[in-house]
PDB file of C-alpha atoms in Angstrom:
ATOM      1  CA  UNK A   1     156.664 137.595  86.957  1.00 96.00           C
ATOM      2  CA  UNK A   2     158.137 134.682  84.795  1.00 98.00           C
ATOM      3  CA  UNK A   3     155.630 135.120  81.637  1.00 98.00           C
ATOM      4  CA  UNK A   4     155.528 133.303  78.341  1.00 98.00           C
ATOM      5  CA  UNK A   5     155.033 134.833  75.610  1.00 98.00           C
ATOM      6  CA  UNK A   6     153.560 133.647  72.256  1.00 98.00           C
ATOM      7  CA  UNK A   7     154.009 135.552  68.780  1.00 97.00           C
ATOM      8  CA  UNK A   8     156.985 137.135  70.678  1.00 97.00           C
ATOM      9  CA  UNK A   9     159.039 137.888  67.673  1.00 96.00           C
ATOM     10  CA  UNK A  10     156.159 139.581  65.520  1.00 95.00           C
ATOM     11  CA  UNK A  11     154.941 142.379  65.176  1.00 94.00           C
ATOM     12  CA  UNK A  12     152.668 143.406  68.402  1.00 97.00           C
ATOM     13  CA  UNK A  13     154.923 141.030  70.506  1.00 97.00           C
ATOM     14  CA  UNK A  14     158.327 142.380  69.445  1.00 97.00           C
ATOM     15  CA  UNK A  15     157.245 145.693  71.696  1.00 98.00           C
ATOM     16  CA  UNK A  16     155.585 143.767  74.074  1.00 98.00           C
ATOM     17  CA  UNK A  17     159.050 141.786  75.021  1.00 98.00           C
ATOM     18  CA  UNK A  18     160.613 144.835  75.522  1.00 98.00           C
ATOM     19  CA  UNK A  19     157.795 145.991  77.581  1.00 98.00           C
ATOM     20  CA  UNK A  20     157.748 143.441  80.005  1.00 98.00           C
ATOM     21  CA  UNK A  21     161.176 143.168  80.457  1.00 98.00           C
ATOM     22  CA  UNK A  22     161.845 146.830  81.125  1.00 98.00           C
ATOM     23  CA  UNK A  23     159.069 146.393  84.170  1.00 98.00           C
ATOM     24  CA  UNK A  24     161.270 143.776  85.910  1.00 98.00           C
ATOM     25  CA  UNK A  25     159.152 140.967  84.521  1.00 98.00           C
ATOM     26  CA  UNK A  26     160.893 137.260  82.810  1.00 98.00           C
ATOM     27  CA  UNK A  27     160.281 136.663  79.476  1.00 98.00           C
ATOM     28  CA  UNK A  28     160.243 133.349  78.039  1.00 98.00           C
ATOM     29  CA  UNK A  29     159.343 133.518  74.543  1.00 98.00           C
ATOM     30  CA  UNK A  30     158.255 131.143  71.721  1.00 98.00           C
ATOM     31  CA  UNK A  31     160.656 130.758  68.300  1.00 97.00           C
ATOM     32  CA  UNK A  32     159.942 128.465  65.509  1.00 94.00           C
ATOM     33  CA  UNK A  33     162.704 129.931  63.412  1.00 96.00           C
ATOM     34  CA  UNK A  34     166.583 131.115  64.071  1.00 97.00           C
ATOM     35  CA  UNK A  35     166.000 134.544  63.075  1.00 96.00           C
ATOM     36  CA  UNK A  36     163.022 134.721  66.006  1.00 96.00           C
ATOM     37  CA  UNK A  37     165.350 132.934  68.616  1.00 97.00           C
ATOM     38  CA  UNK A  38     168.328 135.000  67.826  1.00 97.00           C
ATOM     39  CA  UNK A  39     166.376 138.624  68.047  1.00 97.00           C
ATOM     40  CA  UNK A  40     164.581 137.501  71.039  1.00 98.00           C
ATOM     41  CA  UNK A  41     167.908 136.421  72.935  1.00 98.00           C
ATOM     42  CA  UNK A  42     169.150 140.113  71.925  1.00 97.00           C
ATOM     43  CA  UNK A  43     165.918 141.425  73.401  1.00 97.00           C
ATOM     44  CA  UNK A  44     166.824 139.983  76.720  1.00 97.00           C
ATOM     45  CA  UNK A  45     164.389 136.796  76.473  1.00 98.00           C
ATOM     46  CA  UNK A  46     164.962 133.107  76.650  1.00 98.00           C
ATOM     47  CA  UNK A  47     164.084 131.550  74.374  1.00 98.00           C
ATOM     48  CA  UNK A  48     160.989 128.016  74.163  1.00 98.00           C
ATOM     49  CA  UNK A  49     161.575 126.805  70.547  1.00 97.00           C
ATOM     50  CA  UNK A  50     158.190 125.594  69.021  1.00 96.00           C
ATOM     51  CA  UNK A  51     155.178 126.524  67.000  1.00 95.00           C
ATOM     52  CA  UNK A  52     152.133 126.652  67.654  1.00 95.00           C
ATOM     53  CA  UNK A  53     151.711 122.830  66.861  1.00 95.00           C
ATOM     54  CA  UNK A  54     153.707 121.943  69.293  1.00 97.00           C
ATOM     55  CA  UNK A  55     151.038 121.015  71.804  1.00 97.00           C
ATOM     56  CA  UNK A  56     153.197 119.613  74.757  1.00 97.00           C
ATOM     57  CA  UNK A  57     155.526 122.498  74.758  1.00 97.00           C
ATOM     58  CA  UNK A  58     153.604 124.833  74.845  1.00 98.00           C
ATOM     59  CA  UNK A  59     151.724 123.213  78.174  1.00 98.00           C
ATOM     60  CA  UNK A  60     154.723 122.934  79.369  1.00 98.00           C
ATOM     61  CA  UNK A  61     156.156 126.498  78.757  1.00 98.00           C
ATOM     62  CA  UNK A  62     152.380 127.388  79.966  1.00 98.00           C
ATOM     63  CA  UNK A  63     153.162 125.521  83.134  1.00 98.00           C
ATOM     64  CA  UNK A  64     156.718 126.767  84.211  1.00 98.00           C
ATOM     65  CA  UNK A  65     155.638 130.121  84.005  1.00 98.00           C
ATOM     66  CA  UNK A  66     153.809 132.850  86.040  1.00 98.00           C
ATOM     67  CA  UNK A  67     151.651 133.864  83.112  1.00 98.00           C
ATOM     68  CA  UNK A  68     151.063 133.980  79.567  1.00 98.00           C
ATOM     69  CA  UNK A  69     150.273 136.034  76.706  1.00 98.00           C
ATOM     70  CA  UNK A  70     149.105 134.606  74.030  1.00 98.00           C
ATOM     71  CA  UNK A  71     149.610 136.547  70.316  1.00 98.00           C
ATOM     72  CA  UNK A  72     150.279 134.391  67.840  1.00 96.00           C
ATOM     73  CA  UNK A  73     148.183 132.945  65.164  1.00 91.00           C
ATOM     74  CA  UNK A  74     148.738 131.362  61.868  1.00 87.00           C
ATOM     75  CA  UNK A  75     147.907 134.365  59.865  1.00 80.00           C
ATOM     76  CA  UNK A  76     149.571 133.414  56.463  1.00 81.00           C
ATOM     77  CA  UNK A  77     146.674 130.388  56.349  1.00 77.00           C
ATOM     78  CA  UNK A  78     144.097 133.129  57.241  1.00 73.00           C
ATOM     79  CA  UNK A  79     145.042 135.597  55.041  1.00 71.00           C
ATOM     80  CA  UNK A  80     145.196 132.528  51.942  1.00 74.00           C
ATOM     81  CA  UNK A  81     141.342 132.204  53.232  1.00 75.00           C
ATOM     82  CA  UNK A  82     142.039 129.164  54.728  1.00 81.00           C
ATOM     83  CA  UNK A  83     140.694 130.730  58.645  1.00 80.00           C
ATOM     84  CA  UNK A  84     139.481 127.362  59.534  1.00 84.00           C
ATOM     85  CA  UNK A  85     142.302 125.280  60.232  1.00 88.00           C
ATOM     86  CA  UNK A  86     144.124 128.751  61.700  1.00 88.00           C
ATOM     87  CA  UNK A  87     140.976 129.051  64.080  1.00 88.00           C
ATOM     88  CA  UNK A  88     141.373 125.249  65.080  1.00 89.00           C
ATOM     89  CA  UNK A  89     144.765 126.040  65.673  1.00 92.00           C
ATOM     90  CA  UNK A  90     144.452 128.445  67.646  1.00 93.00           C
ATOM     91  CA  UNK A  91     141.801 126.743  69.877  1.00 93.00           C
ATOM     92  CA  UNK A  92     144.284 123.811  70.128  1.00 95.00           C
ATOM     93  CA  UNK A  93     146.728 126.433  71.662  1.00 96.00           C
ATOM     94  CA  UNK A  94     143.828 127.828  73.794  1.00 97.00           C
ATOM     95  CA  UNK A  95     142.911 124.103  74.917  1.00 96.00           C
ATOM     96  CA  UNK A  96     146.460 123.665  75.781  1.00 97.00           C
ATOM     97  CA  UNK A  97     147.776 126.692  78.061  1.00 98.00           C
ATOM     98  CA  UNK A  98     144.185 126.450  79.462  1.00 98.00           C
ATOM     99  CA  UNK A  99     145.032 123.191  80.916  1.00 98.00           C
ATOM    100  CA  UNK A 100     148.172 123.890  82.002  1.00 98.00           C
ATOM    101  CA  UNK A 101     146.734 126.696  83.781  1.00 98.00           C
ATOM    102  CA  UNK A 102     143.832 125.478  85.720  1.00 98.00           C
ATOM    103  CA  UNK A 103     143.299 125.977  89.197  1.00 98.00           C
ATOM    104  CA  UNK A 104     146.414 128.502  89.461  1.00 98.00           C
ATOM    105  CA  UNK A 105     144.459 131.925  89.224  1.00 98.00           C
ATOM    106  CA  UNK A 106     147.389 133.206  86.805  1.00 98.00           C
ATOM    107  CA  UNK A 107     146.809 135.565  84.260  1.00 98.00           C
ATOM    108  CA  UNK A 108     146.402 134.118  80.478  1.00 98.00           C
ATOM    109  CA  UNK A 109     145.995 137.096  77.971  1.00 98.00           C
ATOM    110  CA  UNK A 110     144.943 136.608  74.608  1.00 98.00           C
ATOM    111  CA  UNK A 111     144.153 138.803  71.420  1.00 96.00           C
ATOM    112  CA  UNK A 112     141.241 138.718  69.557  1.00 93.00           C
ATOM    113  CA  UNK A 113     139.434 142.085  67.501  1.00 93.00           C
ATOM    114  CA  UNK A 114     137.220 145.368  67.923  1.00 94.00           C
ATOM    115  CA  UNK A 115     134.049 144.378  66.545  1.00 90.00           C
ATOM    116  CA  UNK A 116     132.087 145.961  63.892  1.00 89.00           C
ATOM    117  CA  UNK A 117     128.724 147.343  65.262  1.00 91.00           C
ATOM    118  CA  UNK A 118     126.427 149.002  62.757  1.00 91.00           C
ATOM    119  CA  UNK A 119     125.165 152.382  63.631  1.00 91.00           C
ATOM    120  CA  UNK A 120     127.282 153.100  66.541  1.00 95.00           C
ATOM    121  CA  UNK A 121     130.403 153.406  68.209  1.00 97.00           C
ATOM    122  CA  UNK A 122     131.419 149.350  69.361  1.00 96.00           C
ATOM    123  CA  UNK A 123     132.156 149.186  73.000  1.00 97.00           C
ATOM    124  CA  UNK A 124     133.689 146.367  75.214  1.00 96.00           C
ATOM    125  CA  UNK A 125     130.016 145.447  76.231  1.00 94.00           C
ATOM    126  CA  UNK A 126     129.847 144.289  72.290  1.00 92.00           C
ATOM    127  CA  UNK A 127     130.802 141.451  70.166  1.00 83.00           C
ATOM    128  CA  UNK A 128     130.676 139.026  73.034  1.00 75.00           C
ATOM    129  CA  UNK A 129     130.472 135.390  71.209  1.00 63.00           C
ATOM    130  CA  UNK A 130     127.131 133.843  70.791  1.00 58.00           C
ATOM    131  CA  UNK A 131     127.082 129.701  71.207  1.00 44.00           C
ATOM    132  CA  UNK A 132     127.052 130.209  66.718  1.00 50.00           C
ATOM    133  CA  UNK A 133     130.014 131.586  66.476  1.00 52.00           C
ATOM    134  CA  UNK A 134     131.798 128.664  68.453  1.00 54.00           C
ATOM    135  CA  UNK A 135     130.947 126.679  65.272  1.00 52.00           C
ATOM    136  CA  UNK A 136     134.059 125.952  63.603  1.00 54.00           C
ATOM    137  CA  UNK A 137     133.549 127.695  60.279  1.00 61.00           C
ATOM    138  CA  UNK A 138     136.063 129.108  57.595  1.00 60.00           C
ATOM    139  CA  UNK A 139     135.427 133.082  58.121  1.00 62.00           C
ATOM    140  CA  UNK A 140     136.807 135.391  60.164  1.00 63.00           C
ATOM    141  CA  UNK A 141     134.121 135.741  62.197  1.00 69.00           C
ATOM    142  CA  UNK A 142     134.759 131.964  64.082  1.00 74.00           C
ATOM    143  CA  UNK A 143     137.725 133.699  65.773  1.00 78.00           C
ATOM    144  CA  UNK A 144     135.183 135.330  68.572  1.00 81.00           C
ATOM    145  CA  UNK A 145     134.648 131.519  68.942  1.00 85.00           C
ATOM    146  CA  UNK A 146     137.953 131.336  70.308  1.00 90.00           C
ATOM    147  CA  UNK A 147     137.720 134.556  72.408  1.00 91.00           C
ATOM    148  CA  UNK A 148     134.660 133.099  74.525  1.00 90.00           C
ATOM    149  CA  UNK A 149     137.193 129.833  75.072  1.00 92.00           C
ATOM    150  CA  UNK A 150     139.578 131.972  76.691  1.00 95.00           C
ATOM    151  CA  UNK A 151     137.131 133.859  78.633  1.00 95.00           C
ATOM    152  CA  UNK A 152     135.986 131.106  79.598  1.00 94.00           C
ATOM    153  CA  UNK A 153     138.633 129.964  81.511  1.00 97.00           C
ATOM    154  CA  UNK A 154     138.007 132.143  84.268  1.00 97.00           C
ATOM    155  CA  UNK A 155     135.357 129.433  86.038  1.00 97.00           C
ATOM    156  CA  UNK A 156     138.672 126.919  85.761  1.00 97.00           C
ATOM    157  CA  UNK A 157     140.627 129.006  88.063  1.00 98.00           C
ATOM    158  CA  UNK A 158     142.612 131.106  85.407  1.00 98.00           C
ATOM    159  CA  UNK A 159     142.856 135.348  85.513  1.00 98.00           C
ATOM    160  CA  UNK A 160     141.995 135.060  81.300  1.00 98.00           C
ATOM    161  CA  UNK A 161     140.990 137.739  79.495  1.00 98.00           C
ATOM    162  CA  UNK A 162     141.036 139.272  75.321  1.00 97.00           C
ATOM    163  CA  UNK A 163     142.767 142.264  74.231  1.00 97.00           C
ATOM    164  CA  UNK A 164     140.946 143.160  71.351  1.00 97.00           C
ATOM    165  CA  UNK A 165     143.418 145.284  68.708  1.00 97.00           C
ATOM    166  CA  UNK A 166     141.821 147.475  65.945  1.00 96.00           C
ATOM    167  CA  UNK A 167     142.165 147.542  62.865  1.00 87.00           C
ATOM    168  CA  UNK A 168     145.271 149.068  62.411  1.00 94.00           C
ATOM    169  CA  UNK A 169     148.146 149.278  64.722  1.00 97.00           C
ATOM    170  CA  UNK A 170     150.238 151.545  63.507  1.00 98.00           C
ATOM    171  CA  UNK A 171     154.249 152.434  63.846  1.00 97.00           C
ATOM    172  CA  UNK A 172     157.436 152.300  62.490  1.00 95.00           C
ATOM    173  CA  UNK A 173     158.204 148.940  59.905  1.00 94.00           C
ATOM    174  CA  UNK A 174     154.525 148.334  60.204  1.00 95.00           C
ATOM    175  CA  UNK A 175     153.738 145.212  58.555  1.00 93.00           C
ATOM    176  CA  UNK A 176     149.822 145.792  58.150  1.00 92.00           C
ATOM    177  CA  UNK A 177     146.650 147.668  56.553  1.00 93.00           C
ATOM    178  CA  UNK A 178     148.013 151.034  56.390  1.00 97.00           C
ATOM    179  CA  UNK A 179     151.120 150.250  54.347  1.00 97.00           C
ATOM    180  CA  UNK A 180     149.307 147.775  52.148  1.00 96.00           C
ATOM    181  CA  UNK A 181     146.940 150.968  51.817  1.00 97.00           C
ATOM    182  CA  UNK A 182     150.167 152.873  50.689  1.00 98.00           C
ATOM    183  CA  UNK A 183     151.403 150.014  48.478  1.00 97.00           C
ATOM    184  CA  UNK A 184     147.625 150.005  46.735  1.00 97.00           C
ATOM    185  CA  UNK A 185     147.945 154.008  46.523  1.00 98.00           C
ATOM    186  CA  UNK A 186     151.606 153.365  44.810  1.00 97.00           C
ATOM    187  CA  UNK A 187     150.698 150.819  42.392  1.00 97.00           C
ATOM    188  CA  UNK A 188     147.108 152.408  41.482  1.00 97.00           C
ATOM    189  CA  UNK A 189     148.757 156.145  40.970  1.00 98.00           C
ATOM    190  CA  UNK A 190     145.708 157.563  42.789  1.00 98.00           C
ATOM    191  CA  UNK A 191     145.169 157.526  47.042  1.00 98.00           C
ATOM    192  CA  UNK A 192     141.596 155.660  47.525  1.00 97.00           C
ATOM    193  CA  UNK A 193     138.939 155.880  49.739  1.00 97.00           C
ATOM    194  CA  UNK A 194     135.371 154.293  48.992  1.00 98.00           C
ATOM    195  CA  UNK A 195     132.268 156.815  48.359  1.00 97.00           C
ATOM    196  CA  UNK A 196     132.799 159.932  50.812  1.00 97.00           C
ATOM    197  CA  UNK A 197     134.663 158.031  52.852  1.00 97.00           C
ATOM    198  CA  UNK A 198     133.397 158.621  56.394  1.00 97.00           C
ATOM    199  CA  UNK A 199     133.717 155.828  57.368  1.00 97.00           C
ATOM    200  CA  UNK A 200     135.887 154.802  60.154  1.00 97.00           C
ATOM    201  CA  UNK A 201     138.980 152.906  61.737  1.00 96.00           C
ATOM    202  CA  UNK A 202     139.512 152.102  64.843  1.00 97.00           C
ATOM    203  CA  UNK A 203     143.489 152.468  65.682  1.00 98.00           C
ATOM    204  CA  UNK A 204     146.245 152.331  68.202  1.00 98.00           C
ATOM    205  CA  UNK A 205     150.106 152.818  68.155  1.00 98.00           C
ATOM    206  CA  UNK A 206     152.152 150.015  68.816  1.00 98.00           C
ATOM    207  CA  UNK A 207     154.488 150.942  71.423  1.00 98.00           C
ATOM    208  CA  UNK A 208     150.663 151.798  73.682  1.00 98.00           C
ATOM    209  CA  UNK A 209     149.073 148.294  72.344  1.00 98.00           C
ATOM    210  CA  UNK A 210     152.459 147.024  73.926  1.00 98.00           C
ATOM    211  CA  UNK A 211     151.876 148.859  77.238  1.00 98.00           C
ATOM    212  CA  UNK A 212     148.070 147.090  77.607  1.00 98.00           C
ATOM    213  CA  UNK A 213     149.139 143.977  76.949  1.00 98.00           C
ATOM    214  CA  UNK A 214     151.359 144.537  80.248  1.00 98.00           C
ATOM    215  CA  UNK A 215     149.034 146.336  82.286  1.00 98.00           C
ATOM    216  CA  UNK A 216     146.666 143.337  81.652  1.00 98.00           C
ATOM    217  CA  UNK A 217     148.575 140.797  82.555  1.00 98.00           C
ATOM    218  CA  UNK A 218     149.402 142.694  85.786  1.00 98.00           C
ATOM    219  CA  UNK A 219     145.714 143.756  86.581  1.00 97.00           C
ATOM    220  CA  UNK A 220     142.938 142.651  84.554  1.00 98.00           C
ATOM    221  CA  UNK A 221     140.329 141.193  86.324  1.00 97.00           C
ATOM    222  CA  UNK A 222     139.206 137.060  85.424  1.00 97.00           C
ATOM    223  CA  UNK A 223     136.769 137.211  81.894  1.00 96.00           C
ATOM    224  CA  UNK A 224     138.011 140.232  80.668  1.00 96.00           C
ATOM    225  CA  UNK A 225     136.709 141.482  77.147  1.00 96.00           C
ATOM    226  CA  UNK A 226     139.222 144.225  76.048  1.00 97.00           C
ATOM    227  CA  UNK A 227     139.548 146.985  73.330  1.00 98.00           C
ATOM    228  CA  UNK A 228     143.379 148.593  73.045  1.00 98.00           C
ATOM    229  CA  UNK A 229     141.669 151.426  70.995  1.00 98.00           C
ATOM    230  CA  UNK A 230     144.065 154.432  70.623  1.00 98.00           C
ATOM    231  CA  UNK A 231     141.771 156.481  68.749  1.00 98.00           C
ATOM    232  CA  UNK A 232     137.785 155.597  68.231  1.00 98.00           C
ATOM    233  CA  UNK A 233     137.746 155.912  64.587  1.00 97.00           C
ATOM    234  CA  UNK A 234     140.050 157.765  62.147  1.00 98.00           C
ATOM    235  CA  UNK A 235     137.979 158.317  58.728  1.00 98.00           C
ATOM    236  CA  UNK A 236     139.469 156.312  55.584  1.00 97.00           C
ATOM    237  CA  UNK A 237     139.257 159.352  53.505  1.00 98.00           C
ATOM    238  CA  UNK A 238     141.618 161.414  56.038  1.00 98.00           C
ATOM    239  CA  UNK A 239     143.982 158.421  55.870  1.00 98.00           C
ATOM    240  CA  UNK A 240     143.828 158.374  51.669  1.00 98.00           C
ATOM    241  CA  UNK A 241     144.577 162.414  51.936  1.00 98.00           C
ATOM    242  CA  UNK A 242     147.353 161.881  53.950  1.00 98.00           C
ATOM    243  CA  UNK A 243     148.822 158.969  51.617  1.00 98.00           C
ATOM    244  CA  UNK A 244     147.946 161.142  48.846  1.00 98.00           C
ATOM    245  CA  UNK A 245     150.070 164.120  50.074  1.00 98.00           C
ATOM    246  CA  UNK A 246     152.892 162.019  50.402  1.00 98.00           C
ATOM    247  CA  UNK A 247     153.346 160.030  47.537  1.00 98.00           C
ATOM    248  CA  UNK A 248     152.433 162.875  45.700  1.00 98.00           C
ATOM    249  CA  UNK A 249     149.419 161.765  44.073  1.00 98.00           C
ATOM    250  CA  UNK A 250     145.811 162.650  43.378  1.00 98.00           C
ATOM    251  CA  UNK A 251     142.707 161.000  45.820  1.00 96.00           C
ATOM    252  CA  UNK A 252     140.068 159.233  44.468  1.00 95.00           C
ATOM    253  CA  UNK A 253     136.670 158.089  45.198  1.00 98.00           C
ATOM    254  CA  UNK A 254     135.501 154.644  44.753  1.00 97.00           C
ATOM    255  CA  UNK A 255     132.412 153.293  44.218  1.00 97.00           C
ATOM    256  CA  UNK A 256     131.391 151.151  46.704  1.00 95.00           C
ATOM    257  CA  UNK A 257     130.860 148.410  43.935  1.00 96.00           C
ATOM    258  CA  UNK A 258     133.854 148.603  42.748  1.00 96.00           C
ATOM    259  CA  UNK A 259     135.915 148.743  45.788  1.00 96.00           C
ATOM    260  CA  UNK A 260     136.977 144.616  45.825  1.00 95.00           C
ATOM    261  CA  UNK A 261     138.641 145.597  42.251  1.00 96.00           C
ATOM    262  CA  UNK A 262     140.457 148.821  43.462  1.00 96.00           C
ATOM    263  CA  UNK A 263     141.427 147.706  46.577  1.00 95.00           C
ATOM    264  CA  UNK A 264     141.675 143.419  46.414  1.00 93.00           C
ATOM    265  CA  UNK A 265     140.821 141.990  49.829  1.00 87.00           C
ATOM    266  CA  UNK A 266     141.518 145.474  51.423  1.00 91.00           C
ATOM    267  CA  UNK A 267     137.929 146.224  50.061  1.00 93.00           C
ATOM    268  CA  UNK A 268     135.851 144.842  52.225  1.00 90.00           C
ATOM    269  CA  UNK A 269     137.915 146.105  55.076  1.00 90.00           C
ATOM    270  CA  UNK A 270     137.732 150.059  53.852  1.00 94.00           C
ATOM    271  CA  UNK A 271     134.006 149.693  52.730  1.00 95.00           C
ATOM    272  CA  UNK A 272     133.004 148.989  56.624  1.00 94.00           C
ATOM    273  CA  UNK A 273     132.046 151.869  59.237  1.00 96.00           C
ATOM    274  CA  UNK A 274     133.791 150.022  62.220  1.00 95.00           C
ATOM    275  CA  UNK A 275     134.629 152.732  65.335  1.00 97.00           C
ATOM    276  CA  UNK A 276     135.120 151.500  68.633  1.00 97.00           C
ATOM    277  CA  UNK A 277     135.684 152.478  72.172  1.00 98.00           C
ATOM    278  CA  UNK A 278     138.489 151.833  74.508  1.00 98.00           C
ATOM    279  CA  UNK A 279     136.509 153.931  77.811  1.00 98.00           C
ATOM    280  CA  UNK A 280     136.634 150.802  79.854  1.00 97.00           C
ATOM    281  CA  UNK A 281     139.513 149.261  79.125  1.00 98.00           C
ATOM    282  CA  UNK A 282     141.381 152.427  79.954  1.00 98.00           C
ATOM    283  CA  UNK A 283     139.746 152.734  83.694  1.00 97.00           C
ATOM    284  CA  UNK A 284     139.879 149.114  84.251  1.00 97.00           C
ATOM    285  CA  UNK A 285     143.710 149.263  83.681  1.00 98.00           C
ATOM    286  CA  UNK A 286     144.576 152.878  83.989  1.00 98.00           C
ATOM    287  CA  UNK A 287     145.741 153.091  80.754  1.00 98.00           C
ATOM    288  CA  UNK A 288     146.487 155.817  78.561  1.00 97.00           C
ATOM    289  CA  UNK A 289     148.045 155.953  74.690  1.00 98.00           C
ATOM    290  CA  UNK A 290     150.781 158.482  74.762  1.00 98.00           C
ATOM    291  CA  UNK A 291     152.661 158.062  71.497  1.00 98.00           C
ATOM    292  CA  UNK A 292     151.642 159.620  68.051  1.00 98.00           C
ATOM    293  CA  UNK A 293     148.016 159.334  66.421  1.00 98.00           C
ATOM    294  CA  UNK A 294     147.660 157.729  62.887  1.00 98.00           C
ATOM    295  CA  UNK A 295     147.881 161.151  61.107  1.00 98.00           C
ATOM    296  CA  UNK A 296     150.826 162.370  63.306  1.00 98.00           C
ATOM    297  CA  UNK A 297     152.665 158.801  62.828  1.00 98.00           C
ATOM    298  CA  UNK A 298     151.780 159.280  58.773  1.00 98.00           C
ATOM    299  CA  UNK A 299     153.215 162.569  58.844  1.00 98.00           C
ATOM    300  CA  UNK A 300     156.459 161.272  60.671  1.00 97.00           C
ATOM    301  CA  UNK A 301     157.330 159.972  57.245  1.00 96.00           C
ATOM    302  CA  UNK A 302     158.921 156.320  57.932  1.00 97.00           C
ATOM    303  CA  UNK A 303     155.879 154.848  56.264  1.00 97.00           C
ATOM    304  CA  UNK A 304     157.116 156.130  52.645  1.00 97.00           C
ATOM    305  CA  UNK A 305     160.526 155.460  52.934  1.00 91.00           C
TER     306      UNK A 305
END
């Protein structure tokens, strides 16, 4: 299958080229910088150059190919707290491959996030968008906005579907919460976790996240909701202990109210009980994670280095 990839050079999609490619499929991939088009030609992938703003390539990328996974997103706008014009974005990008798409019945795979669901385990059954959360807003939460877009694609004759990620998807040269978790533990002296910290992540290793995003776009059925969960829920305190061990320095409990000050805008994220379930993802696709769990990966030692 010819299939287009967005976010190809970044994190998640830098395993998922490799992925595709080593299961006969065609990989044409979107670059909006050298770097990105000269590591993705040594991958084995040719190369669309564009960003995400470039409407009428990506349609047409979208349209010369046999599928498409979608995983970029303008995260260095999100992450400045400016989610509202990288949601609107990404619904441009949405609006765009949808159309180029209709009426073909061709996979379009997207990524969105595990929800939160307080009290219990989340499942794939959860977190569907309500007509609310289509409101364009500037919080996080919009994005599931955008997830109902894609799945909504399925009554225009396109095989669409989310992958929802955790929280943390761990691995080697991981850009994400766990080493900013190690870089807080560093700077602070002390390994964190807030009150007894039970609560939970959600998590998967990259190199399996990789492997669902190809098993969906080779079987998922049309308005797929997703979770690539790894393992259910991991507890933040088990995570600080490990940290602690090996940088070598004490754990500590925070206060729940002072958690935004220990931790910046990590806070919120290790204050929140958040476990979720992968069981029907993994019979829907016959998928299974293989590689190392957070703790094992931790222990592997590339995260200190």
């Amino acid at each position: 299958m010819r299939v287009f990839v967005t976010g190809a050079s970044g994190w998640i999609g830098s395993a998922v080229v490799p992925e595709l490619i080593s299961h006969d499929h065609q990989v044409a991939a979107l670059a909006r910088s050298d770097a990105a088009a000269r590591a993705l030609r040594k991958a084995g992938a040719e190369v669309v150059r564009g960003s995400l703003d470039d409407l009428d390539t990506l349609r047409g990328a979208a349209a010369d190919s046999e599928g498409v996974i979608h995983l970029a997103f303008k995260h260095d706008a999100a992450f400045s707290g400016d989610f509202k014009s990288a949601i609107a974005a990404d619904r441009g990008v949405v609006t765009a491959i949808g159309a180029a798409l209709a009426g073909t019945h061709r996979p379009f795979i997207a990524t969105g996030g595990t929800p939160a669901v307080p009290g219990r385990t989340a499942t794939e059954h959860d977190g569907r968008p309500t007509a609310t959360d289509v409101v364009d807003d500037n919080s996080p939460a919009a994005r599931a906005g955008t997830d109902e877009m894609v799945l909504a694609l399925s009554s225009r004759g396109i095989r669409s579907a989310v992958l929802r990620l955790p929280r943390a998807v761990h691995g080697e040269n991981d850009p994400g919460f766990i080493t900013s978790l190690i870089a807080t533990a560093r700077d602070k002296g002390v390994s964190g976790y807030v009150g007894d910290g039970s609560q939970r992540w959600p998590v998967t290793h990259r190199l399996d996240t990789a492997r669902a995003f190809r098993l969906a776009l080779e079987k998922a059925p049309a308005g797929s909701l997703l979770n690539v969960v790894g393992q259910e829920g991991v507890t933040v305190r088990s995570i600080a202990e490990s940290i602690a061990r090996h940088l070598g320095v004490p754990n500590l409990s925070v206060p729940a109210e002072n958690a935004l000050e220990h931790f910046g805008w990590l806070g919120a994220l290790v204050s929140l009980d958040q476990p979720a379930s992968s069981a029907i993802t993994r019979e829907l696709l016959g998928w299974q994670p293989t590689y190392p769990t957070l703790l094992e990966d931790l222990d592997q030692g590339h995260y200190f280095r």
